[in-house]
PDB file of N, CA and C in Angstrom:
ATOM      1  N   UNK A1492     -14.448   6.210   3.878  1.00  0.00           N
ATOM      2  CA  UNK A1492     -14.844   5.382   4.995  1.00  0.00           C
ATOM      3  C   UNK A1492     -15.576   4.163   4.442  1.00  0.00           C
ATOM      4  N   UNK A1493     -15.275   2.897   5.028  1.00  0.00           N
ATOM      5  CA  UNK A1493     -16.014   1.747   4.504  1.00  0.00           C
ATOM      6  C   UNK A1493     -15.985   0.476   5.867  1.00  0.00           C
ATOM      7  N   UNK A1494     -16.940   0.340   5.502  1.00  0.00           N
ATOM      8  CA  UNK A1494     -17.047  -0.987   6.800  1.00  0.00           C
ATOM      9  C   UNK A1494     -17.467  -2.057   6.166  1.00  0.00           C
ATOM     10  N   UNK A1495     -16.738  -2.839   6.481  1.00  0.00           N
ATOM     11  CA  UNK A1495     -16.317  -4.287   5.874  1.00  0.00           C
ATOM     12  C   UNK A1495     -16.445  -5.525   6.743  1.00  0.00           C
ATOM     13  N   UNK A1496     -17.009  -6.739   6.898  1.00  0.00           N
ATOM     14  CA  UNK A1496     -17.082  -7.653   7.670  1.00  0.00           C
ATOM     15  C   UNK A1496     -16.430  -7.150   9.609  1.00  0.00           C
ATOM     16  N   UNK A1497     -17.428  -6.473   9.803  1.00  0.00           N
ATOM     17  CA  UNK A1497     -16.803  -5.904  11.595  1.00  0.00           C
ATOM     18  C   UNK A1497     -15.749  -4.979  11.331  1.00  0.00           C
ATOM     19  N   UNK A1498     -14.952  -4.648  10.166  1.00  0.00           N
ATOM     20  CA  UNK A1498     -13.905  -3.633   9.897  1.00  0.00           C
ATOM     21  C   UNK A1498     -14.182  -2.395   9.580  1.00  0.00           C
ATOM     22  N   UNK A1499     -13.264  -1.400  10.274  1.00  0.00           N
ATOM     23  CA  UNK A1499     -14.266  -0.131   9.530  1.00  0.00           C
ATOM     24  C   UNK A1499     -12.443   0.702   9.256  1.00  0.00           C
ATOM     25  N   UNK A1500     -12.756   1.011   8.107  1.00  0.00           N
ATOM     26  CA  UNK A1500     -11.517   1.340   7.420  1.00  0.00           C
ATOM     27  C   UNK A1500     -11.793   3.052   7.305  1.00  0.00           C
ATOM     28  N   UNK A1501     -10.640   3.872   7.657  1.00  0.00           N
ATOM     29  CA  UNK A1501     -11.150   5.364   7.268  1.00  0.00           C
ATOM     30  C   UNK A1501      -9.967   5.673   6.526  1.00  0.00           C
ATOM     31  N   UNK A1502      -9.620   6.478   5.599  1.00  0.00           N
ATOM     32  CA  UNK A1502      -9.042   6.998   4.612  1.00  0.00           C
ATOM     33  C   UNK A1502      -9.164   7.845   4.802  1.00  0.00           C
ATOM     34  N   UNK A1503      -7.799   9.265   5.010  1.00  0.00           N
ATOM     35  CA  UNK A1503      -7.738  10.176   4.562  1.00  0.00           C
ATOM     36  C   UNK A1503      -6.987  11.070   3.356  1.00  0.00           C
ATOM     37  N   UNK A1504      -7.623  11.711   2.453  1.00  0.00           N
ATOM     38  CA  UNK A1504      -6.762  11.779   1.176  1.00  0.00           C
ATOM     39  C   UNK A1504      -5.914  13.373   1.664  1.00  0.00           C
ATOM     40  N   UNK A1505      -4.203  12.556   1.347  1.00  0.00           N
ATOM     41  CA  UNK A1505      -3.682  13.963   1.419  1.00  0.00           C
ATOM     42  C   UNK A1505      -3.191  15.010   0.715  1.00  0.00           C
ATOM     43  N   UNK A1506      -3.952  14.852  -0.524  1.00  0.00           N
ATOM     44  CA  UNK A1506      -3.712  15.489  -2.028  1.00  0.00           C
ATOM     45  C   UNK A1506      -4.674  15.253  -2.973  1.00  0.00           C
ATOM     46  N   UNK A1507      -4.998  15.773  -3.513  1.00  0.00           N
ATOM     47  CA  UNK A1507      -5.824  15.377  -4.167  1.00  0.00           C
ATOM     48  C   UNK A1507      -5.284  15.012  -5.705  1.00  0.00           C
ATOM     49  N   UNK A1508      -3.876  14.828  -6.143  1.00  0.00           N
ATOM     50  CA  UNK A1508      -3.000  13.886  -6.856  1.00  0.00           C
ATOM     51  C   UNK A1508      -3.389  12.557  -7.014  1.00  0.00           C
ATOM     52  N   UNK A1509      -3.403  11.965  -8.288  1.00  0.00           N
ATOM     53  CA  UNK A1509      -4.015  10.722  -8.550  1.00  0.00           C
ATOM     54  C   UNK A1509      -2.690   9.348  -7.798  1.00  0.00           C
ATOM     55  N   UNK A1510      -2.876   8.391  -7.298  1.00  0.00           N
ATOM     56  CA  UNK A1510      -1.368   7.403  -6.663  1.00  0.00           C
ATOM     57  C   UNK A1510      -0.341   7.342  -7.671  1.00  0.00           C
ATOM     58  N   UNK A1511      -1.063   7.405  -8.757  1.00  0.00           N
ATOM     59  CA  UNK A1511       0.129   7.183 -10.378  1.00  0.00           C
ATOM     60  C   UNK A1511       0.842   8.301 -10.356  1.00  0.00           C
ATOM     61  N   UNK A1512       0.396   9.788  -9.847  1.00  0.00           N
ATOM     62  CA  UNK A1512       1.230  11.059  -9.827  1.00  0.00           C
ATOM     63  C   UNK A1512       2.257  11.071  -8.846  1.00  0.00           C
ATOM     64  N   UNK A1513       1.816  10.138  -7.508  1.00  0.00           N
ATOM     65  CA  UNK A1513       2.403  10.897  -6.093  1.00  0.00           C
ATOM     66  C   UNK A1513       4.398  10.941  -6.116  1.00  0.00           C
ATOM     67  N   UNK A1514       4.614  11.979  -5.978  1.00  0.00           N
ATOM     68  CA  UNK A1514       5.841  11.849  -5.895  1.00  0.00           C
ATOM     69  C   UNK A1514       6.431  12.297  -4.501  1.00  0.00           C
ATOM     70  N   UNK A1515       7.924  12.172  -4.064  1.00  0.00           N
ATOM     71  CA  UNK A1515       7.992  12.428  -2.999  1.00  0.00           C
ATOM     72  C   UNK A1515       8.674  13.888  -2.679  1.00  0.00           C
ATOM     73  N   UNK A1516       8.436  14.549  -2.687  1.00  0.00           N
ATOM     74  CA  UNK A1516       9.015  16.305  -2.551  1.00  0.00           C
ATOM     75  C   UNK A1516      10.575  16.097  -2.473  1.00  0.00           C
ATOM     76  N   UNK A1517      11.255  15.849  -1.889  1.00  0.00           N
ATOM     77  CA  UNK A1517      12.218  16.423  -1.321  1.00  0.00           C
ATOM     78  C   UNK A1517      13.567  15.192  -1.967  1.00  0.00           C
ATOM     79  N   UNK A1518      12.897  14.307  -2.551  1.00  0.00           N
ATOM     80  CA  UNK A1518      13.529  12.735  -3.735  1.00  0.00           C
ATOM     81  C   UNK A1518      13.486  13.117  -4.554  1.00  0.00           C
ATOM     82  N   UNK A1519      12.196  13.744  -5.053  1.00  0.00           N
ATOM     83  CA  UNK A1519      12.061  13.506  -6.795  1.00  0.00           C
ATOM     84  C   UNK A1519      11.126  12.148  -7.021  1.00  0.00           C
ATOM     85  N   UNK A1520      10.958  11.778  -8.208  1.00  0.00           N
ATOM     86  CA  UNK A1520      10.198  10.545  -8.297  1.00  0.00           C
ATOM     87  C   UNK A1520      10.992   9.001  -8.060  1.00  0.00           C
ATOM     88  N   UNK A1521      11.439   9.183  -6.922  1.00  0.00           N
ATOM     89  CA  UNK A1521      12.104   7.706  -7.078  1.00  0.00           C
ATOM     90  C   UNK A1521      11.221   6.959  -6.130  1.00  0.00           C
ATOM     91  N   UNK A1522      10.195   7.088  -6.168  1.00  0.00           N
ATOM     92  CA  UNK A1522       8.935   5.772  -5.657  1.00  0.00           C
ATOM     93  C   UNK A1522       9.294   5.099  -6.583  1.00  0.00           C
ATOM     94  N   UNK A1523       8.408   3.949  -5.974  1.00  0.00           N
ATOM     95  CA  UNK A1523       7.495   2.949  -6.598  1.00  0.00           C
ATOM     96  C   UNK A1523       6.061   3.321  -7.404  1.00  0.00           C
ATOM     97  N   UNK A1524       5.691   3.365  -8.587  1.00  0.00           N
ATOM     98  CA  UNK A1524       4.526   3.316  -9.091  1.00  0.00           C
ATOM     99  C   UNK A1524       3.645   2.661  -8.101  1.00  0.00           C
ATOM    100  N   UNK A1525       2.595   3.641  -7.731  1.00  0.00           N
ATOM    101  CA  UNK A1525       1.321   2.342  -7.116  1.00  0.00           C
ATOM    102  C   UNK A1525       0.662   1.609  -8.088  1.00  0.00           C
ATOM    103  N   UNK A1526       1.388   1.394  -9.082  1.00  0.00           N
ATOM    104  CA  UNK A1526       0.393   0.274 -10.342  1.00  0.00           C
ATOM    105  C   UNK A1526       1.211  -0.726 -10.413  1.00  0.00           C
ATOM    106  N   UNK A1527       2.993  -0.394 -10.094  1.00  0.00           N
ATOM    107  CA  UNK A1527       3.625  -1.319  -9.782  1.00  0.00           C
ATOM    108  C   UNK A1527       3.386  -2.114  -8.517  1.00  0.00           C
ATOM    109  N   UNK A1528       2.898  -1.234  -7.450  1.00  0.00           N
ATOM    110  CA  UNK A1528       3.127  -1.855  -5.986  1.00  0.00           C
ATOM    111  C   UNK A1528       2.359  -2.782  -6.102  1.00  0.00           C
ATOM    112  N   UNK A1529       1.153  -2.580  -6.768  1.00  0.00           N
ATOM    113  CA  UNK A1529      -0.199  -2.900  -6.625  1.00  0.00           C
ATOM    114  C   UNK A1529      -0.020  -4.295  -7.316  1.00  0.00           C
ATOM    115  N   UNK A1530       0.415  -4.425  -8.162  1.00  0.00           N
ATOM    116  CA  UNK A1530       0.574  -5.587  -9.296  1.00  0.00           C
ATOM    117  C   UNK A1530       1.713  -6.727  -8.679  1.00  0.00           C
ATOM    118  N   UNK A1531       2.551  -6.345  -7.776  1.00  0.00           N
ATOM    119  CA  UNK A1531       3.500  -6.716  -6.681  1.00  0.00           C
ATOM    120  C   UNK A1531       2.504  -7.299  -6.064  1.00  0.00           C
ATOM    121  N   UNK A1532       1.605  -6.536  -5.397  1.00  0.00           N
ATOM    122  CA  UNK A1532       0.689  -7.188  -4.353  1.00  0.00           C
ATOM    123  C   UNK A1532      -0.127  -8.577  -4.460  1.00  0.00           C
ATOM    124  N   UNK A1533      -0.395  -8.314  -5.402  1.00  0.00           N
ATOM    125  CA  UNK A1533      -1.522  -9.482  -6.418  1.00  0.00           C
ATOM    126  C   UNK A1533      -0.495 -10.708  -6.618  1.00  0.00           C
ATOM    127  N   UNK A1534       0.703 -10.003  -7.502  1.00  0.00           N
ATOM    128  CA  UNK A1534       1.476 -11.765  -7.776  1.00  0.00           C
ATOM    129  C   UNK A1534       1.777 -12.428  -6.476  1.00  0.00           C
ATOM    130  N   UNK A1535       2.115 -11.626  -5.585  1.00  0.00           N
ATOM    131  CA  UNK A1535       2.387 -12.982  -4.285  1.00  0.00           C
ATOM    132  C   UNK A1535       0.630 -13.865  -3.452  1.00  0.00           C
ATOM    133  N   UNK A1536       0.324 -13.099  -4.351  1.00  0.00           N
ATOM    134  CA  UNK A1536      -0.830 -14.594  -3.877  1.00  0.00           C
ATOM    135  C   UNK A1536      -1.005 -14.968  -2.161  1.00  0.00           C
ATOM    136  N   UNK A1537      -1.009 -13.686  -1.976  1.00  0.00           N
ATOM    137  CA  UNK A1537      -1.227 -13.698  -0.080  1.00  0.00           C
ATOM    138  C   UNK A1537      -2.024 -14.186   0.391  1.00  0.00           C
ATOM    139  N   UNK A1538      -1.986 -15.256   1.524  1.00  0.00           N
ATOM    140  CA  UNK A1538      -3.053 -16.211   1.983  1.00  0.00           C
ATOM    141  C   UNK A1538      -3.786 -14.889   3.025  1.00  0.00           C
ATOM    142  N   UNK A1539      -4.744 -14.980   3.764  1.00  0.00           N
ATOM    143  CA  UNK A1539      -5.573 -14.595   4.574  1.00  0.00           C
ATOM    144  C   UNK A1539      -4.552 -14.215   6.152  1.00  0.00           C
ATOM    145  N   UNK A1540      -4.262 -13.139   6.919  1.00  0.00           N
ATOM    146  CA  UNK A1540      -3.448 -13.394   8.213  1.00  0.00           C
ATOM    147  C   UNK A1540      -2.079 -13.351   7.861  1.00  0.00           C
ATOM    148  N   UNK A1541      -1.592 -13.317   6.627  1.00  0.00           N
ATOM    149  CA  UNK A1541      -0.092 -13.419   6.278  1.00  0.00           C
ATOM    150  C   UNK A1541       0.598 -11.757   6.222  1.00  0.00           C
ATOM    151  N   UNK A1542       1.861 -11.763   6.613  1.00  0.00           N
ATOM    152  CA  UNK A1542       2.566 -10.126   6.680  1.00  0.00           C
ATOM    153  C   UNK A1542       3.405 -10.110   5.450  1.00  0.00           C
ATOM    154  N   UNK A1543       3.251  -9.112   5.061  1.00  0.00           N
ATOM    155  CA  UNK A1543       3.887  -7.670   4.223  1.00  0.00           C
ATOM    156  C   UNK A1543       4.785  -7.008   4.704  1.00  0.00           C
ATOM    157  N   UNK A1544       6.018  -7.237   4.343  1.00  0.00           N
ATOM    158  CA  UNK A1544       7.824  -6.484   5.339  1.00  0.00           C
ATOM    159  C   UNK A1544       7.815  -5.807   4.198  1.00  0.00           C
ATOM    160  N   UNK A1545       8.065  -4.646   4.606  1.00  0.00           N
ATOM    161  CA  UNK A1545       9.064  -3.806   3.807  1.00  0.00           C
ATOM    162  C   UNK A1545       9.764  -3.005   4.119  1.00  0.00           C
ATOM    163  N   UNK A1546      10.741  -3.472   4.281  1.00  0.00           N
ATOM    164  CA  UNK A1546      12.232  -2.972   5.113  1.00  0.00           C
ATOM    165  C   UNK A1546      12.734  -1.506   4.543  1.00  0.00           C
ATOM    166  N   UNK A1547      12.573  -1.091   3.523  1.00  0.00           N
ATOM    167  CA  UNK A1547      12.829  -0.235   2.873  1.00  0.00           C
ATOM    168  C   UNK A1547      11.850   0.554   1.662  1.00  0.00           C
ATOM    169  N   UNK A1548      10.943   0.570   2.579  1.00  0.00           N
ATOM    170  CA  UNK A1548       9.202   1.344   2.126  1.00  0.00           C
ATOM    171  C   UNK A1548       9.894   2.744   1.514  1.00  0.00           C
ATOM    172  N   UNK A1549      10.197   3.141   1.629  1.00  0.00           N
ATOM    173  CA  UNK A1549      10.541   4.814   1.318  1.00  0.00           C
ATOM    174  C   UNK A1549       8.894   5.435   0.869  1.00  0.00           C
ATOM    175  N   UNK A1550       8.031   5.496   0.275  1.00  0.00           N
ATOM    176  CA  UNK A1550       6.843   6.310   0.262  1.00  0.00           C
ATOM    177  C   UNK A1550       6.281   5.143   0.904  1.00  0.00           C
ATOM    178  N   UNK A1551       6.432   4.088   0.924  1.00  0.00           N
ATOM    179  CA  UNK A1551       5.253   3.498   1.662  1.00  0.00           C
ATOM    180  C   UNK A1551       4.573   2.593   0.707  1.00  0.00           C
ATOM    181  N   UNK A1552       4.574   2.431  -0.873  1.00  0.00           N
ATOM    182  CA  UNK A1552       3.926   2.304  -2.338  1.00  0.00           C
ATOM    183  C   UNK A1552       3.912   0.436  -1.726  1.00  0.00           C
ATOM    184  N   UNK A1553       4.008   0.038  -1.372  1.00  0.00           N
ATOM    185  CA  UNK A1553       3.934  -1.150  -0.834  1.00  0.00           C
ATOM    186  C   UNK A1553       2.630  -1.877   0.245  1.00  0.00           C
ATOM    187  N   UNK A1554       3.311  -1.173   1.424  1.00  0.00           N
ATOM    188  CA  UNK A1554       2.206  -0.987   2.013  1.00  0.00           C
ATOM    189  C   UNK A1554       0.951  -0.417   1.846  1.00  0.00           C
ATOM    190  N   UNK A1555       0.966   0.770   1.568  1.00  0.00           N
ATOM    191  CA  UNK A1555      -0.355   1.152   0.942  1.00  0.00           C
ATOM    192  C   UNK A1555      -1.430   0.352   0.001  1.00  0.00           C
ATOM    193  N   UNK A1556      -0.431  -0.109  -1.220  1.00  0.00           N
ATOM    194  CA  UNK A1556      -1.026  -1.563  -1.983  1.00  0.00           C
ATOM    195  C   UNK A1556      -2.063  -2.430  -1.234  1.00  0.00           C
ATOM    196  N   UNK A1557      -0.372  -2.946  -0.153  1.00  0.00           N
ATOM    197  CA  UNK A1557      -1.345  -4.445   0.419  1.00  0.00           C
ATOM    198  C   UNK A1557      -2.301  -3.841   1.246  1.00  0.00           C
ATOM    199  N   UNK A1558      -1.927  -2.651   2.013  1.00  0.00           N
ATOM    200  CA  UNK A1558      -4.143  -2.578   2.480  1.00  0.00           C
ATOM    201  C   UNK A1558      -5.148  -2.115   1.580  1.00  0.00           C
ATOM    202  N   UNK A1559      -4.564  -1.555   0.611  1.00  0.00           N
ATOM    203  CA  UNK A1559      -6.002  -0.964  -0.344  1.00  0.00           C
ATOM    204  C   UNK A1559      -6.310  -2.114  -0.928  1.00  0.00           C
ATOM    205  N   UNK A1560      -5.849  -3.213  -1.345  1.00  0.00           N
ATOM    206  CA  UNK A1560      -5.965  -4.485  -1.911  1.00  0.00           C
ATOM    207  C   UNK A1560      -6.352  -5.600  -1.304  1.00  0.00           C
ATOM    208  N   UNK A1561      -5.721  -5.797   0.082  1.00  0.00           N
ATOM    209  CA  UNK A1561      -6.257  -6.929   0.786  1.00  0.00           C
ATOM    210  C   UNK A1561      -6.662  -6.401   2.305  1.00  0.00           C
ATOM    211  N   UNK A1562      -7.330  -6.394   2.450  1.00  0.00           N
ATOM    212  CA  UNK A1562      -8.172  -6.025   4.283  1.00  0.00           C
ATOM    213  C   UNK A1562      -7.796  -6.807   5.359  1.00  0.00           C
ATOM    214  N   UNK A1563      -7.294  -8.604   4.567  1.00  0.00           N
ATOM    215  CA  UNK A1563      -7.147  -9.493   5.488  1.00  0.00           C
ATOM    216  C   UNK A1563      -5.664  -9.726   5.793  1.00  0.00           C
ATOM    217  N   UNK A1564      -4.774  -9.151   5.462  1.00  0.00           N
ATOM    218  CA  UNK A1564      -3.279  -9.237   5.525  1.00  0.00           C
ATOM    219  C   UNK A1564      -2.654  -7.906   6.171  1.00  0.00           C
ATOM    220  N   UNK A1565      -1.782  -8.473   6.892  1.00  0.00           N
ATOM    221  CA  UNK A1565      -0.873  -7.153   7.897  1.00  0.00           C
ATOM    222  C   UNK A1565       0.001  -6.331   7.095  1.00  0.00           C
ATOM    223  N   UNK A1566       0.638  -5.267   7.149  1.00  0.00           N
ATOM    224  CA  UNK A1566       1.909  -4.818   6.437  1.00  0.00           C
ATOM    225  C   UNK A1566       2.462  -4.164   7.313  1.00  0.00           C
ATOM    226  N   UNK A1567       4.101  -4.331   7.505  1.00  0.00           N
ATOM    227  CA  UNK A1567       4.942  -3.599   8.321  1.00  0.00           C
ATOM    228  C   UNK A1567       5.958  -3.043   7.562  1.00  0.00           C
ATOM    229  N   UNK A1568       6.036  -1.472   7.673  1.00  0.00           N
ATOM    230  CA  UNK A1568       7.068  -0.876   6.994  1.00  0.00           C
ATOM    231  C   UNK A1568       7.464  -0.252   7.819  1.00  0.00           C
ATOM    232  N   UNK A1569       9.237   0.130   7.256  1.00  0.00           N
ATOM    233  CA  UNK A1569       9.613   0.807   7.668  1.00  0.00           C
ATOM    234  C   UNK A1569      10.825   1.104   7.148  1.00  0.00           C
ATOM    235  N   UNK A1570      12.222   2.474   7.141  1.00  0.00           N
ATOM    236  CA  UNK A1570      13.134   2.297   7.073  1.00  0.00           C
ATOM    237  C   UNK A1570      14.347   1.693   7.714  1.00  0.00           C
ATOM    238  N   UNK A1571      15.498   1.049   7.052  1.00  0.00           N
ATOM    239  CA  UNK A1571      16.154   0.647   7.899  1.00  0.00           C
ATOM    240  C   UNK A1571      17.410   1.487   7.614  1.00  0.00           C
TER     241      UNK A1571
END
C-alpha cells in the first residue's frame, strides 16, 4: 500500500515468486521478462497522462511495468 500525491495504490502479491520467475502455468514461460517489460517502459519516454495499448498482453508484463514504474500514465490491456 502507498499513497502518493492524493493516490493511494494497493498491491496485492499473488505468489510470493520473484517478477523475474513468474511464469504462466498452463504456457510455459513464454512471457515477457518483467526486466524486459520494465526496460520497454523507460525507453518510450512517456510524457505525464499518455496510454499504454497492449493489444496482446498475454501475462500482462507490460502493463504491470507501466504502473509499477509510472503512477502518472494509463495502461490498457488486453487480448485480441
Amino acid at each position: 500500500c502507498a499513497i502518493r500525491n492524493q493516490t493511494l495504490a494497493v498491491s496485492i502479491a499473488l505468489t510470493e515468486a520473484s517478477l523475474s520467475r513468474r511464469v504462466t502455468e498452463h504456457l510455459g514461460t513464454t512471457h515477457l521478462s518483467g526486466h524486459v517489460a520494465y526496460a520497454m517502459i523507460m525507453l518510450c519516454r512517456l510524457k505525464p497522462g499518455e496510454l499504454v495499448v497492449d493489444t496482446m498482453c498475454g501475462g500482462g508484463s507490460l502493463g504491470i511495468s507501466a504502473g509499477l514504474a509510472r503512477k502518472d500514465v494509463f495502461s490498457l490491456n488486453g487480448d485480441v
